[in-house]
Amino acid sequence: MENFIFRAPTHMYFGKGQIKHLPEILKEYGKNVLLAYGGGSIKKNGIYDKVLEVLSDFNIIEFSGIEPNPRIGTVRRGAEICRQNKIDVILAVGGGSTIDCSKVIGAATFYEGDAWDLVKDSSKIGKVLPIVTILTISATGSEMNKGAVISNPETNEKLGTSSVNMYPKASILDPEYTYTLPAIQTSAGTADIMSHVIENYFKKTEGAFLQDKISEGILKTCIKYCPIALKEPKNYEARSNLMWASSLALNGLCGSGKEGSWSCHPIEHELSAFYDITHGVGLAIITPRWMRYILSDKTVDKFACYAINVWEFENEEDKFALAKKGIDATEKFFKDCGIPMNLGKLGIDDLLLEKMSNAAVAHRNLKNAYVPLDAKDVYNILKMCL
Ligand code: NZQ
Ligand code: ZN
């Protein structure tokens, strides 16, 4: 296991009715609240009304219309509103897109230059407005981490940035708020949670046994509960387990002490940069193809371990056969969850594969991945996804 510093400063308010704590949480930071949200799902399912009801003593300025795969233009507009209205705290109500956008708005509010600088170079992030979140989809882990991913449609870039100053101060996780999710978002969110774990499970560092056991537990939780949530959207047990899995998958628990770059996320970020697709759908398509591509004498033991400990296959002598069973099970799971498992089904052909492959390698250090990847490898993996 490598050395690491683990931080988890976000106060997590988990469970039914935890929104009652919102006034006491926000009071600490001031009266002027930017209420940030997306395309309106919170108005349809009643969360918006509930927020206004509990915040009757606060001065609320609304900032709506944050799009999935949030854009830098939206960040710029949000920061301007924060400056004009002397905002004290941002309340992000939604999923990863709303939370990520709010984090960078919070940073851009105090930054003299253009907000895109903060995405390109995280060292430029200084002071950040306090961020409080109300999570409505189990997926990214943004509710408990310091990262944010922002798109620039003008340059076809979708890049991650991070700062310890962007950790949410507090997050409210009420599983009932996820009851209204469209089925595809439940599935895509679960695929994202699983990918965050898988990216860290398959790393070069050996001997991080505990992290691997936590990872296997999170994966098994997703495998058990996503189908239940799809069948019974109001099943509290399923929704609560998925919601906590979202936060634990990407708060450092699984990744700390393990070295190396991720593989599937850098590839997916190019797909959503060029085609604006749903992040989790892209990951579900890429992950099993990437697994097949990197399966070799060097990696087979880890894949066999994955097949046994995550998918509960019996041990057998033929390690490759076992590894393939685990990979097949991964692909079948996503398919059974209703995710379209080919890029063609999303209207993506081979036109931009080369461009995206070069960009993936340029944006991330894929040489340092579990199995090093160059642009040709990324191209081959994307080709398998068509
Ligand atoms: O915009 P509204 O109307 O709210 O609708 C959203 C959106 O259309 C809808 N939705 C969310 N909660 C709902 C709901 N609809 C009904 N009922 C509810 N309770 O779901 C759609 C997707 O929302 P979004 O916020 O985009 O989803 P997600 O949480 O998956 O976020 C994806 C973004 O996060 C980035 C992704 O790249 C993508 O841009 N990521 C952020 C990370 C981080 N900060 O750590 C890590 C991830 O790997 C990821 O890259
Ligand atoms: Zn992700």
XYZ file of C-alpha atoms in Angstrom, residues 146-362:
217
model
C -13.390 17.722 -4.001
C -13.714 17.112 -7.751
C -15.729 18.786 -10.492
C -16.013 18.062 -14.201
C -16.851 20.881 -16.630
C -17.340 20.891 -20.407
C -16.261 23.468 -22.939
C -18.344 22.886 -26.075
C -16.278 25.405 -28.054
C -13.127 23.306 -27.722
C -14.769 19.870 -27.279
C -13.066 19.498 -23.934
C -14.513 17.936 -20.801
C -12.036 18.197 -17.968
C -11.868 17.481 -14.272
C -10.528 19.888 -11.700
C -10.267 19.657 -7.930
C -9.441 21.565 -4.791
C -9.686 20.868 -1.079
C -11.622 24.138 -0.934
C -14.360 22.598 -3.089
C -15.374 19.845 -0.654
C -19.042 20.389 0.159
C -19.410 21.615 3.741
C -22.438 19.382 4.178
C -24.580 17.086 2.045
C -28.139 15.939 2.625
C -28.768 12.429 1.313
C -32.429 11.478 1.500
C -32.891 8.266 -0.508
C -36.561 9.128 -1.051
C -35.419 11.996 -3.283
C -34.181 9.432 -5.816
C -37.585 7.693 -6.186
C -38.466 9.813 -9.229
C -35.338 9.047 -11.237
C -35.924 7.820 -14.785
C -34.850 4.157 -15.012
C -31.938 4.971 -17.326
C -30.544 7.468 -14.792
C -30.759 4.870 -12.006
C -28.822 2.447 -14.218
C -26.326 4.994 -15.524
C -25.716 6.276 -11.986
C -25.068 2.730 -10.775
C -22.670 2.116 -13.668
C -20.819 5.273 -12.641
C -20.563 4.144 -9.004
C -19.277 0.751 -10.145
C -16.783 2.349 -12.508
C -15.341 4.544 -9.738
C -14.662 1.381 -7.768
C -13.415 -0.659 -10.724
C -10.970 2.095 -11.756
C -9.318 1.772 -8.349
C -9.714 -1.999 -7.971
C -7.620 -2.563 -11.083
C -4.486 -0.656 -10.162
C -0.804 -1.548 -10.137
C -0.346 -1.277 -6.371
C -0.604 -4.625 -4.632
C -1.412 -5.392 -1.018
C -4.195 -2.832 -0.555
C -6.362 -5.732 0.617
C -8.684 -3.612 2.720
C -9.427 -1.171 -0.113
C -10.199 -4.135 -2.371
C -12.583 -5.657 0.159
C -14.397 -2.330 0.571
C -14.547 -2.101 -3.230
C -15.986 -5.591 -3.590
C -18.632 -4.705 -1.000
C -19.654 -1.585 -2.911
C -19.792 -3.482 -6.207
C -21.920 -6.243 -4.676
C -24.223 -3.593 -3.226
C -24.761 -2.093 -6.689
C -25.295 -5.524 -8.247
C -27.849 -6.443 -5.596
C -29.802 -3.213 -5.391
C -29.859 -1.612 -8.844
C -32.222 -4.269 -10.265
C -34.468 -3.877 -7.205
C -34.559 -0.078 -7.577
C -35.428 -0.493 -11.257
C -38.278 -2.867 -10.460
C -39.509 -0.997 -7.404
C -38.437 2.663 -7.699
C -39.747 3.393 -4.187
C -37.871 0.593 -2.443
C -36.157 2.492 0.385
C -33.649 -0.246 1.172
C -32.435 -0.315 -2.431
C -32.324 3.478 -2.801
C -30.517 3.989 0.496
C -27.847 1.396 -0.241
C -27.230 2.847 -3.703
C -27.041 6.355 -2.284
C -24.446 5.550 0.334
C -22.528 3.513 -2.260
C -22.370 6.640 -4.436
C -20.608 8.616 -1.721
C -18.268 5.860 -0.526
C -17.148 4.866 -4.025
C -15.402 8.161 -4.670
C -14.551 9.749 -1.330
C -11.055 8.262 -1.196
C -11.913 5.062 0.670
C -11.303 2.800 -2.315
C -8.606 4.792 -4.098
C -6.318 5.924 -1.282
C -3.064 4.003 -1.082
C -3.253 2.890 -4.692
C -1.184 4.420 -7.441
C -1.855 5.018 -11.107
C -4.263 6.690 -13.504
C -7.791 5.626 -14.330
C -8.568 4.095 -17.725
C -12.285 4.179 -18.606
C -13.089 7.678 -17.318
C -10.547 9.441 -19.547
C -12.015 7.622 -22.543
C -15.620 8.339 -21.538
C -14.929 12.021 -20.950
C -13.958 12.330 -24.620
C -17.203 10.657 -25.682
C -19.253 13.100 -23.646
C -17.063 16.035 -24.737
C -17.756 15.289 -28.391
C -21.256 13.784 -28.198
C -22.704 15.076 -24.892
C -23.783 11.565 -23.808
C -24.741 10.449 -20.294
C -21.529 9.754 -18.368
C -22.661 6.455 -16.800
C -23.956 5.098 -20.100
C -20.581 5.747 -21.726
C -18.798 4.006 -18.860
C -21.063 0.948 -19.025
C -20.289 0.596 -22.723
C -16.524 1.079 -22.338
C -15.805 -0.904 -19.158
C -16.336 -4.509 -20.331
C -14.565 -3.756 -23.639
C -11.599 -2.287 -21.790
C -11.556 -5.364 -19.545
C -11.450 -7.711 -22.534
C -8.741 -5.601 -24.176
C -6.379 -5.664 -21.198
C -6.930 -9.286 -20.145
C -3.532 -10.995 -20.358
C -1.167 -13.252 -18.426
C -0.299 -10.223 -16.300
C -3.851 -9.268 -15.380
C -5.650 -12.606 -15.366
C -5.202 -13.282 -11.642
C -6.868 -10.015 -10.694
C -9.747 -10.627 -13.098
C -10.184 -14.142 -11.696
C -10.313 -12.634 -8.214
C -12.927 -10.123 -9.465
C -15.019 -12.969 -10.926
C -14.973 -14.909 -7.659
C -15.307 -12.126 -5.101
C -17.685 -9.809 -6.947
C -19.703 -12.111 -9.205
C -19.532 -15.189 -6.955
C -18.264 -17.656 -9.553
C -16.697 -20.880 -8.272
C -12.918 -21.023 -8.474
C -11.657 -23.124 -11.369
C -8.352 -24.161 -12.853
C -8.698 -22.230 -16.105
C -8.055 -18.694 -14.894
C -8.816 -17.141 -18.281
C -12.197 -18.856 -18.475
C -12.973 -17.559 -14.996
C -11.810 -14.037 -15.842
C -14.010 -14.032 -18.937
C -17.008 -15.108 -16.873
C -16.520 -12.041 -14.669
C -16.234 -9.745 -17.678
C -19.272 -11.300 -19.382
C -21.246 -10.894 -16.174
C -20.291 -7.213 -16.032
C -21.527 -6.635 -19.577
C -24.718 -8.638 -19.048
C -25.488 -6.754 -15.842
C -25.386 -3.366 -17.561
C -27.442 -4.709 -20.453
C -30.049 -6.188 -18.109
C -30.254 -2.801 -16.391
C -31.450 -1.385 -19.705
C -28.308 0.445 -20.792
C -27.764 0.583 -24.559
C -24.476 -1.283 -24.808
C -23.152 -0.023 -28.149
C -22.060 3.421 -29.260
C -24.025 2.870 -32.474
C -27.208 2.859 -30.385
C -26.294 6.396 -29.257
C -25.786 7.500 -32.854
C -21.988 7.437 -32.601
C -20.003 6.064 -35.526
C -16.266 5.796 -36.189
C -15.904 9.328 -37.593
C -14.260 10.914 -34.552
C -12.698 7.843 -32.913
C -9.162 8.867 -33.799
C -9.654 12.432 -32.625
C -11.139 11.237 -29.322
C -8.362 8.676 -28.836
C -5.661 11.318 -29.297
C -7.488 13.698 -26.971
C -7.860 11.036 -24.245
C -4.118 10.451 -24.258
C -3.362 14.182 -24.379
